[in-house]
Amino acid sequence: RVLNMSLASLNRLLRQLQEGRLTEADRRQGVLNRVLYDYLKPGCGICMIFCVNPELSTREASLSTLAMADASKSIRAVRKQQYLAI
């Protein structure tokens, strides 16, 4: 249940990112948001892998996951190269 709530919160965060309305307050909305927030800001990059279960009993959760994956495909960000001074 906690994971579902974190995924729903992350989904809202991704939608706000798509609309260009990402704020610092969005960081505190869920565990996944806190972990991934710094990687979702402009100039950073992240690769997300969505996993679904093919069993019929998990159809609703799988469809929700696929909808989130489809929505996240439209997020476009330009990563800037960062170099460490050694």
GROMACS .gro file of C-alpha atoms in nm:
model
   86
    1ARG     CA    1   0.000   0.000   0.000
    2VAL     CA    2   0.282   0.242   0.083
    3LEU     CA    3   0.451   0.164  -0.249
    4ASN     CA    4   0.126   0.235  -0.438
    5MET     CA    5   0.095   0.570  -0.261
    6SER     CA    6   0.457   0.655  -0.347
    7LEU     CA    7   0.402   0.558  -0.711
    8ALA     CA    8   0.088   0.773  -0.728
    9SER     CA    9   0.282   1.063  -0.580
   10LEU     CA   10   0.567   1.008  -0.827
   11ASN     CA   11   0.311   1.004  -1.108
   12ARG     CA   12   0.183   1.346  -0.997
   13LEU     CA   13   0.543   1.471  -0.979
   14LEU     CA   14   0.609   1.351  -1.336
   15ARG     CA   15   0.295   1.525  -1.460
   16GLN     CA   16   0.405   1.850  -1.297
   17LEU     CA   17   0.747   1.809  -1.457
   18GLN     CA   18   0.579   1.771  -1.797
   19GLU     CA   19   0.386   2.093  -1.739
   20GLY     CA   20   0.695   2.279  -1.613
   21ARG     CA   21   0.547   2.329  -1.266
   22LEU     CA   22   0.799   2.129  -1.060
   23THR     CA   23   0.855   2.290  -0.719
   24GLU     CA   24   1.056   2.213  -0.408
   25ALA     CA   25   0.731   2.132  -0.224
   26ASP     CA   26   0.678   1.836  -0.459
   27ARG     CA   27   0.985   1.671  -0.307
   28ARG     CA   28   0.808   1.601   0.022
   29GLN     CA   29   0.502   1.429  -0.128
   30GLY     CA   30   0.637   1.073  -0.115
   31VAL     CA   31   0.937   0.851  -0.054
   32LEU     CA   32   1.016   0.805  -0.424
   33ASN     CA   33   0.984   1.180  -0.479
   34ARG     CA   34   1.247   1.245  -0.210
   35VAL     CA   35   1.483   0.991  -0.364
   36LEU     CA   36   1.438   1.090  -0.729
   37TYR     CA   37   1.374   1.466  -0.703
   38ASP     CA   38   1.735   1.577  -0.758
   39TYR     CA   39   1.754   1.362  -1.072
   40LEU     CA   40   1.435   1.505  -1.218
   41LYS     CA   41   1.542   1.869  -1.201
   42PRO     CA   42   1.652   2.042  -1.523
   43GLY     CA   43   2.001   1.943  -1.630
   44CYS     CA   44   1.988   1.599  -1.472
   45GLY     CA   45   1.887   1.267  -1.618
   46ILE     CA   46   1.726   0.945  -1.508
   47CYS     CA   47   1.628   0.622  -1.676
   48MET     CA   48   1.312   0.460  -1.544
   49ILE     CA   49   1.221   0.096  -1.591
   50PHE     CA   50   0.858  -0.002  -1.543
   51CYS     CA   51   0.781  -0.365  -1.464
   52VAL     CA   52   0.441  -0.530  -1.500
   53ASN     CA   53   0.306  -0.870  -1.408
   54PRO     CA   54   0.135  -1.058  -1.694
   55GLU     CA   55  -0.107  -1.239  -1.462
   56LEU     CA   56  -0.472  -1.149  -1.500
   57SER     CA   57  -0.510  -1.100  -1.124
   58THR     CA   58  -0.274  -0.798  -1.138
   59ARG     CA   59  -0.430  -0.645  -1.448
   60GLU     CA   60  -0.544  -0.322  -1.281
   61ALA     CA   61  -0.203  -0.250  -1.127
   62SER     CA   62  -0.025  -0.338  -1.452
   63LEU     CA   63  -0.250  -0.106  -1.655
   64SER     CA   64  -0.183   0.174  -1.406
   65THR     CA   65   0.191   0.115  -1.435
   66LEU     CA   66   0.173   0.113  -1.815
   67ALA     CA   67  -0.025   0.439  -1.813
   68MET     CA   68   0.243   0.599  -1.593
   69ALA     CA   69   0.516   0.469  -1.823
   70ASP     CA   70   0.335   0.606  -2.128
   71ALA     CA   71   0.292   0.948  -1.965
   72SER     CA   72   0.658   0.962  -1.865
   73LYS     CA   73   0.770   0.904  -2.227
   74SER     CA   74   0.672   1.258  -2.317
   75ILE     CA   75   0.907   1.414  -2.061
   76ARG     CA   76   1.193   1.580  -2.242
   77ALA     CA   77   1.494   1.717  -2.063
   78VAL     CA   78   1.833   1.829  -2.183
   79ARG     CA   79   2.114   1.695  -1.971
   80LYS     CA   80   2.413   1.918  -1.923
   81GLN     CA   81   2.753   1.759  -1.903
   82GLN     CA   82   2.921   1.794  -1.570
   83TYR     CA   83   3.289   1.738  -1.508
   84LEU     CA   84   3.469   1.683  -1.180
   85ALA     CA   85   3.785   1.878  -1.124
   86ILE     CA   86   4.065   1.642  -1.025
   0.00000   0.00000   0.00000
